[in-house]
CSV table of C-alpha atoms and ligand atoms in Angstrom, one decimal:
chain,number,residue,atom,x,y,z
A,6,MET,CA,2.6,-35.8,5.1
A,7,LYS,CA,1.9,-33.0,7.5
A,8,ILE,CA,0.0,-29.9,6.4
A,9,ILE,CA,1.4,-26.4,6.7
A,10,VAL,CA,-0.5,-23.2,6.1
A,11,LEU,CA,1.4,-20.2,4.8
A,12,LYS,CA,-0.3,-16.8,4.6
A,13,PHE,CA,1.2,-13.9,2.6
A,14,GLY,CA,0.1,-10.3,3.3
A,15,GLY,CA,-0.3,-7.5,0.8
A,16,THR,CA,3.2,-6.2,0.8
A,17,SER,CA,4.6,-9.7,0.5
A,18,VAL,CA,2.8,-10.2,-2.8
A,19,GLY,CA,2.9,-6.4,-3.7
A,20,SER,CA,4.9,-6.8,-7.0
A,21,ILE,CA,5.9,-9.4,-9.5
A,22,GLN,CA,9.4,-9.4,-8.0
A,23,ARG,CA,7.8,-10.0,-4.5
A,24,ILE,CA,5.6,-12.8,-5.9
A,25,LYS,CA,8.7,-14.5,-7.3
A,26,LYS,CA,10.3,-14.3,-3.8
A,27,VAL,CA,7.2,-15.8,-2.2
A,28,ALA,CA,7.2,-18.7,-4.7
A,29,LYS,CA,10.8,-19.5,-3.4
A,30,ILE,CA,9.5,-19.5,0.2
A,31,ILE,CA,6.7,-21.8,-0.8
A,32,LYS,CA,9.1,-24.1,-2.5
A,33,SER,CA,11.3,-24.3,0.5
A,34,TYR,CA,8.5,-25.9,2.5
A,35,SER,CA,7.1,-28.2,-0.2
A,36,LYS,CA,9.6,-31.1,0.3
A,37,LYS,CA,8.6,-31.5,4.0
A,38,TYR,CA,5.0,-30.5,3.9
A,39,ASN,CA,1.7,-30.5,2.1
A,40,VAL,CA,1.5,-26.7,1.6
A,41,ILE,CA,-1.7,-24.7,1.6
A,42,VAL,CA,-1.2,-21.0,0.7
A,43,LEU,CA,-3.5,-18.1,1.6
A,44,SER,CA,-2.9,-14.8,-0.1
A,45,SER,CA,-4.1,-11.2,0.5
A,46,ALA,CA,-4.5,-8.8,-2.4
A,47,MET,CA,-1.4,-7.0,-3.6
A,48,SER,CA,-0.9,-4.0,-1.3
A,49,GLY,CA,-3.0,-1.0,-2.2
A,50,THR,CA,-5.4,-3.0,-4.3
A,51,THR,CA,-8.2,-3.3,-1.7
A,52,ASN,CA,-8.0,0.4,-0.8
A,53,LYS,CA,-8.2,1.3,-4.5
A,54,LEU,CA,-11.3,-0.8,-5.0
A,55,ILE,CA,-12.9,0.7,-1.8
A,56,ASN,CA,-12.1,4.2,-3.1
A,57,MET,CA,-13.8,3.5,-6.4
A,58,SER,CA,-17.0,2.3,-4.6
A,59,GLN,CA,-16.9,5.5,-2.5
A,60,LYS,CA,-16.8,7.6,-5.7
A,61,ILE,CA,-20.0,6.0,-6.8
A,62,SER,CA,-21.8,6.4,-3.5
A,63,LYS,CA,-21.0,6.9,0.2
A,64,ASN,CA,-23.7,4.2,0.8
A,65,PHE,CA,-22.4,1.7,-1.8
A,66,ALA,CA,-24.5,-1.5,-1.4
A,67,ASP,CA,-22.8,-3.9,1.0
A,68,ASN,CA,-23.3,-7.0,-1.2
A,69,GLU,CA,-21.6,-5.2,-4.2
A,70,TYR,CA,-18.9,-3.9,-1.9
A,71,ASP,CA,-18.0,-7.6,-1.1
A,72,ALA,CA,-18.1,-8.6,-4.7
A,73,LEU,CA,-15.9,-5.7,-5.6
A,74,VAL,CA,-13.3,-5.7,-2.9
A,75,SER,CA,-12.8,-9.5,-2.8
A,76,ALA,CA,-11.5,-9.2,-6.4
A,77,GLY,CA,-8.1,-8.1,-5.3
A,78,GLU,CA,-7.3,-11.6,-3.9
A,79,GLN,CA,-8.2,-13.2,-7.3
A,80,ILE,CA,-5.4,-11.2,-9.0
A,81,SER,CA,-2.7,-12.0,-6.4
A,82,CYS,CA,-3.6,-15.7,-6.2
A,83,SER,CA,-3.6,-16.3,-9.9
A,84,LEU,CA,-0.3,-14.5,-10.3
A,85,LEU,CA,1.2,-16.6,-7.6
A,86,ALA,CA,-0.2,-19.9,-8.9
A,87,GLY,CA,1.0,-18.8,-12.4
A,88,GLN,CA,4.5,-18.1,-11.1
A,89,LEU,CA,4.7,-21.6,-9.5
A,90,LEU,CA,3.4,-23.2,-12.7
A,91,SER,CA,6.0,-21.4,-14.7
A,92,GLU,CA,8.6,-23.0,-12.4
A,93,GLY,CA,7.2,-26.5,-13.1
A,94,ILE,CA,5.3,-26.8,-9.8
A,95,LYS,CA,1.7,-28.0,-9.8
A,96,SER,CA,-0.4,-25.2,-8.4
A,97,ARG,CA,-3.7,-23.4,-8.9
A,98,SER,CA,-5.7,-20.5,-7.4
A,99,TRP,CA,-8.9,-21.2,-5.5
A,100,MET,CA,-11.5,-18.6,-4.8
A,101,ALA,CA,-13.7,-19.1,-1.8
A,102,TRP,CA,-16.8,-20.1,-3.8
A,103,GLN,CA,-14.8,-22.9,-5.5
A,104,ILE,CA,-14.0,-24.6,-2.2
A,105,PRO,CA,-16.4,-23.4,-0.7
A,106,ILE,CA,-15.5,-21.4,2.4
A,107,LEU,CA,-18.8,-20.7,4.1
A,108,THR,CA,-19.4,-17.6,6.1
A,109,GLU,CA,-22.1,-16.3,8.4
A,110,GLY,CA,-23.1,-12.8,9.4
A,111,LYS,CA,-23.5,-9.4,7.6
A,112,HIS,CA,-21.8,-8.5,4.4
A,113,LYS,CA,-18.4,-6.8,5.0
A,114,TYR,CA,-18.1,-8.3,8.5
A,115,SER,CA,-18.9,-12.0,7.9
A,116,ARG,CA,-17.1,-14.8,9.8
A,117,ILE,CA,-15.9,-18.1,8.5
A,118,LYS,CA,-18.0,-20.9,9.8
A,119,TYR,CA,-17.1,-23.9,7.7
A,120,ILE,CA,-14.6,-25.0,5.0
A,121,ASN,CA,-15.4,-27.9,2.8
A,122,LYS,CA,-12.2,-29.9,2.7
A,123,THR,CA,-13.0,-32.4,-0.1
A,124,LYS,CA,-11.6,-30.6,-3.2
A,125,ILE,CA,-8.5,-29.2,-1.5
A,126,TYR,CA,-7.6,-32.6,0.0
A,127,LYS,CA,-8.0,-34.2,-3.4
A,128,TYR,CA,-5.8,-31.5,-4.9
A,129,LEU,CA,-3.1,-31.8,-2.2
A,130,LYS,CA,-3.1,-35.6,-2.7
A,131,SER,CA,-2.5,-35.0,-6.4
A,132,GLY,CA,0.6,-33.1,-5.5
A,133,GLY,CA,-0.7,-29.6,-6.1
A,134,ILE,CA,-0.2,-26.5,-4.1
A,135,PRO,CA,-3.5,-24.7,-3.6
A,136,ILE,CA,-3.3,-20.9,-3.5
A,137,ILE,CA,-6.5,-19.9,-1.6
A,138,ALA,CA,-7.9,-16.3,-1.7
A,139,GLY,CA,-7.9,-14.9,1.8
A,140,PHE,CA,-10.5,-12.4,3.0
A,141,GLN,CA,-13.4,-13.8,1.1
A,142,GLY,CA,-16.2,-16.4,1.5
A,143,VAL,CA,-19.7,-17.2,0.4
A,144,ASP,CA,-22.9,-17.3,2.4
A,145,LYS,CA,-25.4,-20.1,2.3
A,146,ASN,CA,-27.1,-18.4,-0.7
A,147,LEU,CA,-23.7,-18.3,-2.5
A,148,ASN,CA,-23.4,-14.5,-2.2
A,149,ILE,CA,-19.8,-13.4,-2.1
A,150,THR,CA,-18.8,-12.1,1.4
A,151,THR,CA,-15.8,-10.6,3.0
A,152,ILE,CA,-14.6,-10.9,6.6
A,153,GLY,CA,-13.3,-7.5,7.5
A,154,ARG,CA,-10.2,-5.5,6.7
A,155,GLY,CA,-7.0,-7.5,7.3
A,156,GLY,CA,-9.2,-10.7,7.1
A,157,SER,CA,-6.7,-12.9,5.3
A,158,ASP,CA,-5.2,-13.6,8.8
A,159,SER,CA,-8.5,-15.1,9.8
A,160,SER,CA,-8.8,-17.1,6.6
A,161,ALA,CA,-5.4,-18.6,7.3
A,162,ILE,CA,-6.2,-19.5,10.9
A,163,MET,CA,-9.5,-21.1,9.9
A,164,VAL,CA,-7.9,-23.1,7.1
A,165,ALA,CA,-5.3,-24.3,9.7
A,166,LYS,CA,-8.2,-25.3,11.9
A,167,PHE,CA,-10.2,-27.2,9.4
A,168,PHE,CA,-7.3,-29.0,7.8
A,169,LYS,CA,-5.7,-29.7,11.2
A,170,ALA,CA,-2.5,-28.1,10.0
A,171,ASP,CA,0.7,-28.8,11.8
A,172,ARG,CA,1.9,-25.2,11.5
A,173,CYS,CA,0.5,-21.9,10.5
A,174,VAL,CA,2.9,-19.2,9.4
A,175,ILE,CA,1.9,-15.6,8.7
A,176,TYR,CA,4.4,-13.9,6.4
A,177,THR,CA,4.4,-10.2,6.6
A,178,ASP,CA,6.5,-7.1,6.0
A,179,VAL,CA,8.0,-6.9,9.5
A,180,GLN,CA,10.1,-9.6,11.3
A,181,GLY,CA,7.4,-10.5,13.8
A,182,ILE,CA,5.4,-8.9,16.6
A,183,TYR,CA,7.2,-6.0,18.2
A,184,THR,CA,6.8,-4.2,21.5
A,185,THR,CA,5.2,-1.4,19.4
A,186,ASP,CA,4.9,-0.6,15.7
A,187,PRO,CA,8.5,-0.8,14.5
A,188,ASN,CA,7.6,1.6,11.7
A,189,LYS,CA,6.7,4.2,14.3
A,190,LEU,CA,9.4,3.7,17.0
A,191,ILE,CA,12.9,2.7,15.9
A,192,SER,CA,13.7,1.2,19.3
A,193,ALA,CA,10.8,-1.3,19.2
A,194,LYS,CA,12.0,-4.8,20.0
A,195,LYS,CA,10.9,-8.1,18.4
A,196,ILE,CA,9.0,-10.3,20.9
A,197,LYS,CA,9.9,-13.9,20.9
A,198,ASN,CA,6.7,-15.4,22.3
A,199,ILE,CA,3.4,-13.6,23.1
A,200,SER,CA,0.2,-15.0,24.6
A,201,TYR,CA,-3.1,-15.1,22.7
A,202,GLU,CA,-4.6,-12.8,25.3
A,203,GLU,CA,-1.9,-10.1,25.0
A,204,MET,CA,-1.9,-10.3,21.2
A,205,LEU,CA,-5.7,-10.1,21.1
A,206,GLU,CA,-5.5,-6.9,23.2
A,207,MET,CA,-2.7,-5.4,21.1
A,208,ALA,CA,-4.5,-6.2,17.8
A,209,SER,CA,-7.8,-4.9,19.1
A,210,LEU,CA,-6.1,-1.7,20.4
A,211,GLY,CA,-4.6,-0.8,17.1
A,212,SER,CA,-1.6,-3.0,16.3
A,213,LYS,CA,-2.7,-4.0,12.8
A,214,VAL,CA,0.0,-6.6,12.3
A,215,MET,CA,-2.7,-9.2,13.1
A,216,GLN,CA,-6.5,-9.0,12.7
A,217,PRO,CA,-8.2,-9.4,16.1
A,218,HIS,CA,-10.7,-12.0,15.0
A,219,SER,CA,-7.8,-14.2,13.8
A,220,ILE,CA,-6.3,-14.3,17.3
A,221,GLN,CA,-9.7,-15.1,18.8
A,222,ASP,CA,-10.0,-18.0,16.4
A,223,ALA,CA,-6.5,-19.2,17.1
A,224,ARG,CA,-7.0,-19.0,20.8
A,225,LEU,CA,-10.3,-21.0,20.7
A,226,ASN,CA,-8.7,-23.7,18.5
A,227,ARG,CA,-5.3,-23.7,20.2
A,228,ILE,CA,-3.4,-22.9,16.9
A,229,ASN,CA,0.1,-21.7,17.4
A,230,ILE,CA,0.9,-18.8,15.0
A,231,GLU,CA,4.3,-18.0,13.7
A,232,VAL,CA,4.6,-14.4,12.4
A,233,ARG,CA,7.7,-13.7,10.3
A,234,SER,CA,9.1,-11.7,7.4
A,235,SER,CA,8.8,-12.6,3.8
A,236,PHE,CA,11.7,-10.2,3.1
A,237,VAL,CA,14.4,-11.5,5.4
A,238,ASN,CA,14.9,-15.1,6.7
A,239,ARG,CA,15.0,-14.5,10.4
A,240,SER,CA,13.1,-16.1,13.3
A,241,GLY,CA,9.8,-14.3,14.1
A,242,THR,CA,7.3,-14.4,16.9
A,243,LEU,CA,5.3,-17.3,18.2
A,244,ILE,CA,1.7,-16.5,19.3
A,245,THR,CA,0.8,-19.2,21.7
A,246,LYS,CA,-0.9,-20.0,25.0
A,247,ARG,CA,0.2,-18.3,28.2
A,248,LYS,CA,1.5,-21.5,29.8
A,249,ASN,CA,4.2,-21.8,27.1
A,250,ILE,CA,5.7,-18.4,27.9
A,251,VAL,CA,8.3,-17.3,30.4
A,252,ASN,CA,8.4,-13.6,30.5
A,253,ASN,CA,9.6,-11.3,33.3
A,254,LYS,CA,8.4,-8.1,31.7
A,255,ILE,CA,5.4,-6.2,33.3
A,256,ILE,CA,4.4,-4.8,30.0
A,257,THR,CA,4.6,-6.7,26.8
A,258,GLY,CA,3.6,-4.1,24.2
A,259,ILE,CA,2.2,-0.7,23.4
A,260,SER,CA,-0.6,0.0,20.9
A,261,SER,CA,-2.2,3.1,19.5
A,262,THR,CA,-5.2,4.0,17.4
A,263,ASN,CA,-5.6,6.7,14.9
A,264,ASN,CA,-9.3,6.8,14.1
A,265,ASP,CA,-11.1,7.6,17.4
A,266,ALA,CA,-13.5,10.4,18.1
A,267,LYS,CA,-14.7,11.8,21.4
A,268,VAL,CA,-18.3,12.9,22.0
A,269,THR,CA,-19.3,14.8,25.1
A,270,LEU,CA,-22.9,15.5,26.2
A,271,LEU,CA,-23.0,18.4,28.6
A,272,GLY,CA,-25.9,18.9,31.1
A,273,VAL,CA,-27.7,15.6,30.5
A,274,ARG,CA,-30.8,15.4,32.7
A,275,ASP,CA,-29.9,12.5,35.0
A,276,ARG,CA,-32.2,9.6,35.9
A,277,PRO,CA,-31.8,5.9,36.3
A,278,GLY,CA,-31.4,4.3,32.9
A,279,ILE,CA,-30.2,7.5,31.1
A,280,ALA,CA,-26.9,5.9,29.9
A,281,ALA,CA,-28.9,3.0,28.5
A,282,SER,CA,-31.2,5.4,26.7
A,283,ILE,CA,-28.2,7.1,25.1
A,284,PHE,CA,-26.3,3.9,24.1
A,285,LYS,CA,-29.2,1.6,23.0
A,286,PRO,CA,-29.8,3.4,19.7
A,287,LEU,CA,-26.1,3.5,19.0
A,288,TYR,CA,-25.9,-0.3,19.5
A,289,LEU,CA,-28.9,-0.8,17.3
A,290,ASN,CA,-27.1,1.0,14.5
A,291,SER,CA,-23.9,-1.1,15.0
A,292,ILE,CA,-21.9,1.8,16.5
A,293,ASN,CA,-19.3,0.5,18.8
A,294,VAL,CA,-18.9,2.7,21.9
A,295,ASP,CA,-15.5,2.3,23.5
A,296,MET,CA,-14.4,4.4,26.5
A,297,VAL,CA,-17.0,6.0,28.7
A,298,VAL,CA,-16.8,8.5,31.6
A,299,GLN,CA,-19.7,10.2,33.4
A,300,ASN,CA,-19.4,13.1,35.9
A,301,ILE,CA,-22.3,13.9,38.2
A,302,SER,CA,-23.0,17.6,38.9
A,303,SER,CA,-23.0,18.8,42.5
A,304,ASP,CA,-26.8,18.9,42.7
A,305,GLY,CA,-27.1,15.4,41.3
A,306,LYS,CA,-29.6,16.5,38.7
A,307,GLU,CA,-27.4,16.8,35.7
A,308,THR,CA,-24.5,14.8,34.4
A,309,ASP,CA,-21.8,15.2,31.7
A,310,LEU,CA,-21.2,12.1,29.7
A,311,THR,CA,-18.1,11.5,27.5
A,312,PHE,CA,-17.6,8.5,25.2
A,313,THR,CA,-15.5,7.5,22.3
A,314,ILE,CA,-16.4,5.9,19.0
A,315,LYS,CA,-14.6,5.3,15.7
A,316,SER,CA,-14.3,8.6,13.8
A,317,TYR,CA,-16.1,7.2,10.7
A,318,ASP,CA,-19.2,6.7,12.9
A,319,LEU,CA,-19.2,10.3,14.1
A,320,ASN,CA,-21.8,11.8,11.7
A,321,LYS,CA,-24.1,8.8,12.2
A,322,THR,CA,-23.8,9.2,16.0
A,323,LYS,CA,-24.5,12.9,15.9
A,324,LYS,CA,-27.7,12.3,14.0
A,325,ILE,CA,-28.8,9.5,16.3
A,326,ILE,CA,-28.2,11.6,19.4
A,327,TYR,CA,-30.0,14.7,18.1
A,328,ASN,CA,-33.0,12.6,17.1
A,329,ASN,CA,-33.2,10.7,20.4
A,330,LYS,CA,-36.4,11.8,22.1
A,331,ASN,CA,-35.6,9.9,25.3
A,332,ILE,CA,-32.8,12.2,26.4
A,333,ASN,CA,-32.3,15.8,27.3
A,334,PHE,CA,-29.0,17.6,27.2
A,335,LYS,CA,-27.7,21.2,26.9
A,336,LYS,CA,-24.9,20.7,24.4
A,337,MET,CA,-23.0,18.1,22.4
A,338,ILE,CA,-19.3,18.6,21.6
A,339,PHE,CA,-16.9,16.4,19.6
A,340,ASP,CA,-13.2,16.0,19.0
A,341,LYS,CA,-11.8,14.0,16.1
A,342,ASN,CA,-8.2,14.7,17.0
A,343,VAL,CA,-7.9,12.1,19.7
A,344,SER,CA,-6.1,8.8,19.9
A,345,LYS,CA,-6.0,5.9,22.3
A,346,VAL,CA,-2.6,4.7,23.6
A,347,SER,CA,-2.6,1.4,25.5
A,348,ILE,CA,-0.1,-0.6,27.5
A,349,ILE,CA,-0.6,-4.3,27.5
A,350,GLY,CA,0.8,-7.1,29.6
A,351,VAL,CA,-0.2,-10.0,31.8
A,352,GLY,CA,2.5,-8.9,34.1
A,353,MET,CA,0.4,-6.0,35.4
A,354,ILE,CA,-2.0,-8.5,37.1
A,355,THR,CA,0.5,-9.2,39.7
A,356,THR,CA,2.5,-6.0,39.8
A,357,PRO,CA,1.2,-2.9,41.7
A,358,GLY,CA,1.9,0.6,40.6
A,359,VAL,CA,1.6,0.2,36.8
A,360,THR,CA,-1.2,2.7,36.4
A,361,PHE,CA,0.7,5.3,38.5
A,362,ARG,CA,3.9,4.8,36.5
A,363,MET,CA,2.0,5.2,33.2
A,364,PHE,CA,0.3,8.4,34.3
A,365,GLN,CA,3.4,9.9,35.8
A,366,ALA,CA,5.5,9.2,32.7
A,367,LEU,CA,2.8,10.9,30.6
A,368,ALA,CA,2.5,13.8,33.0
A,369,LYS,CA,6.3,14.4,32.9
A,370,LYS,CA,6.0,14.9,29.2
A,371,ASN,CA,3.1,17.3,29.7
A,372,ILE,CA,0.6,14.9,28.0
A,373,ASN,CA,-2.9,15.4,29.2
A,374,ILE,CA,-5.1,12.3,29.8
A,375,GLN,CA,-8.7,12.8,28.7
A,376,VAL,CA,-10.3,9.4,29.3
A,377,ILE,CA,-9.1,6.2,30.9
A,378,SER,CA,-10.2,2.6,30.6
A,379,THR,CA,-8.6,-0.5,32.0
A,380,SER,CA,-9.0,-4.3,31.9
A,381,GLU,CA,-7.0,-7.0,33.8
A,382,ILE,CA,-4.1,-6.8,31.3
A,383,LYS,CA,-4.3,-3.4,29.7
A,384,ILE,CA,-4.6,0.3,30.5
A,385,SER,CA,-5.8,2.7,27.8
A,386,VAL,CA,-5.7,6.5,27.8
A,387,LEU,CA,-7.2,8.9,25.4
A,388,ILE,CA,-4.9,11.8,24.5
A,389,LYS,CA,-4.5,14.4,21.7
A,390,SER,CA,-3.5,12.7,18.5
A,391,ASN,CA,-0.4,14.9,18.1
A,392,ASN,CA,1.0,13.5,21.4
A,393,VAL,CA,0.9,9.9,20.3
A,394,ALA,CA,4.4,9.5,19.2
A,395,LYS,CA,5.8,11.2,22.3
A,396,ALA,CA,3.5,9.1,24.5
A,397,ILE,CA,4.6,5.8,23.0
A,398,LYS,CA,8.3,6.8,23.2
A,399,CYS,CA,8.1,7.7,26.9
A,400,LEU,CA,6.1,4.7,27.9
A,401,HIS,CA,8.4,2.4,25.9
A,402,LYS,CA,11.2,3.8,28.0
A,403,GLU,CA,9.3,3.8,31.3
A,404,PHE,CA,8.6,0.0,31.1
A,405,SER,CA,12.1,-0.8,29.7
A,406,LEU,CA,10.7,-2.3,26.5
A,407,GLU,CA,13.8,-1.5,24.4
A,408,LYS,CA,15.9,-3.9,26.5
B,4,ADP,P1,0.1,-7.7,5.9
B,4,ADP,O1,-0.2,-7.0,4.6
B,4,ADP,O2,1.3,-8.6,5.8
B,4,ADP,O3,-1.1,-8.4,6.5
B,4,ADP,P2,-0.2,-5.5,7.7
B,4,ADP,O4,0.1,-4.2,7.1
B,4,ADP,O5,-1.6,-5.9,7.9
B,4,ADP,O6,0.6,-6.6,6.9
B,4,ADP,O7,0.6,-5.6,9.1
B,4,ADP,C1,1.9,-5.3,9.2
B,4,ADP,C2,2.2,-3.9,9.7
B,4,ADP,O8,1.7,-3.9,11.1
B,4,ADP,C3,3.7,-3.6,9.9
B,4,ADP,O9,4.2,-3.0,8.7
B,4,ADP,C4,3.7,-2.6,11.0
B,4,ADP,O10,3.7,-1.2,10.6
B,4,ADP,C5,2.3,-2.8,11.7
B,4,ADP,N1,2.4,-3.0,13.1
B,4,ADP,C6,1.6,-2.3,14.1
B,4,ADP,N2,1.9,-2.7,15.3
B,4,ADP,C7,2.9,-3.6,15.2
B,4,ADP,C8,3.6,-4.4,16.1
B,4,ADP,N3,3.4,-4.3,17.4
B,4,ADP,N4,4.5,-5.3,15.7
B,4,ADP,C9,4.7,-5.4,14.3
B,4,ADP,N5,4.1,-4.7,13.4
B,4,ADP,C10,3.2,-3.8,13.8
B,5,LIG,N1,-7.0,-7.5,1.2
B,5,LIG,C1,-7.7,-7.4,2.4
B,5,LIG,C2,-7.5,-6.0,3.0
B,5,LIG,O1,-6.7,-5.2,2.5
B,5,LIG,C3,-7.5,-8.5,3.3
B,5,LIG,C4,-6.1,-8.6,3.9
B,5,LIG,O2,-5.2,-7.9,3.5
B,5,LIG,O3,-5.9,-9.4,4.8
B,5,LIG,O4,-8.1,-5.7,4.0
B,6,MG,MG1,-2.7,-7.6,7.6
């Protein structure tokens, strides 16, 4: 029989009533497929656990963080397996260490490298439905690890890869991937098919419906992903390779972030290598620099440099810059009330004028653009956070996404 992987997100297993509904969905597949289930923690649980760790210390040990926050999945998986058992269906929960799901990399941000198939295969053959904990793994020393917030999506894709699943379905609380967050813009439209490339950009640029790593893993392994709702039985979105998609839209979607910070260094004494001197220590401290602009002064001796980082990295960044003996500058200023709004679409590769249309639409609404960055299939602008909703609305209209 063919294998299907079903992943349920936090809201989908957020209450006992929801878990009962999910059991029904699982049952509906079990006649046709060998079902492997991946579950997130019940919604709110992971945040609650993280908050507790923060009350102990802002520098809570990373290995204990992983042991703590991975616990949420143990609860949801055992409740779900228990529900299936109570309905007479053979099922059991599997934590990552019991399989094992092996990860590599640092605590909190590990990546799944290998999944041992033996026990799960045996269990499937015996007619059981395994409920596997998403988000967690173990390293080679059997320490518990986690794979980044929203990581159950990645767990599902990697299980689909290792078990050569026929299908991988991500069940969530919206009906699929929309042109923009449907909880933020009512006229957002469900997308039927979207390419890995566009989905990866949307996810990386703030559309949290899928974790970015999961899309990378799916693209590398050519795994089609169906995203659909566990609340209503409607067709969802297929994430697949570009070749499978016919799309006449220039822009496919709009994403936004809500945790950016802007740092500007005024009067930096300019010399070759100065940008590298500023950014190297940030890189060494795992601080991700995103957008960058540099202006040269008229005499060519000084420069102003602006860049963006995640707002939770701001204090660390300030310290690193002030302590950097290799650079000289007059003043450092920051702004935490900024957000990045991005338009994404493979159509822009072949269509001229997209940048102009984006900037003009924002200008008409009096929205000032602070920093710009582009790639082949996306244009991002940094604007004041309180303009985000207005920006998304006008861009959605400009590129006819509601149609
Ligand atoms: P789950 O718990 O199922 O993993 P998430 O909360 O991680 O669900 O992701 C689903 C949420 O993603 C939706 O409720 C929606 O608000 C948000 N979202 C952001 N951008 C989009 C988009 N373009 N399409 C659909 N949902 C989006
Ligand atoms: N429970 C984890 C989180 O909240 C993983 C997930 O939901 O995918 O980040
Ligand atoms: Mg999620």
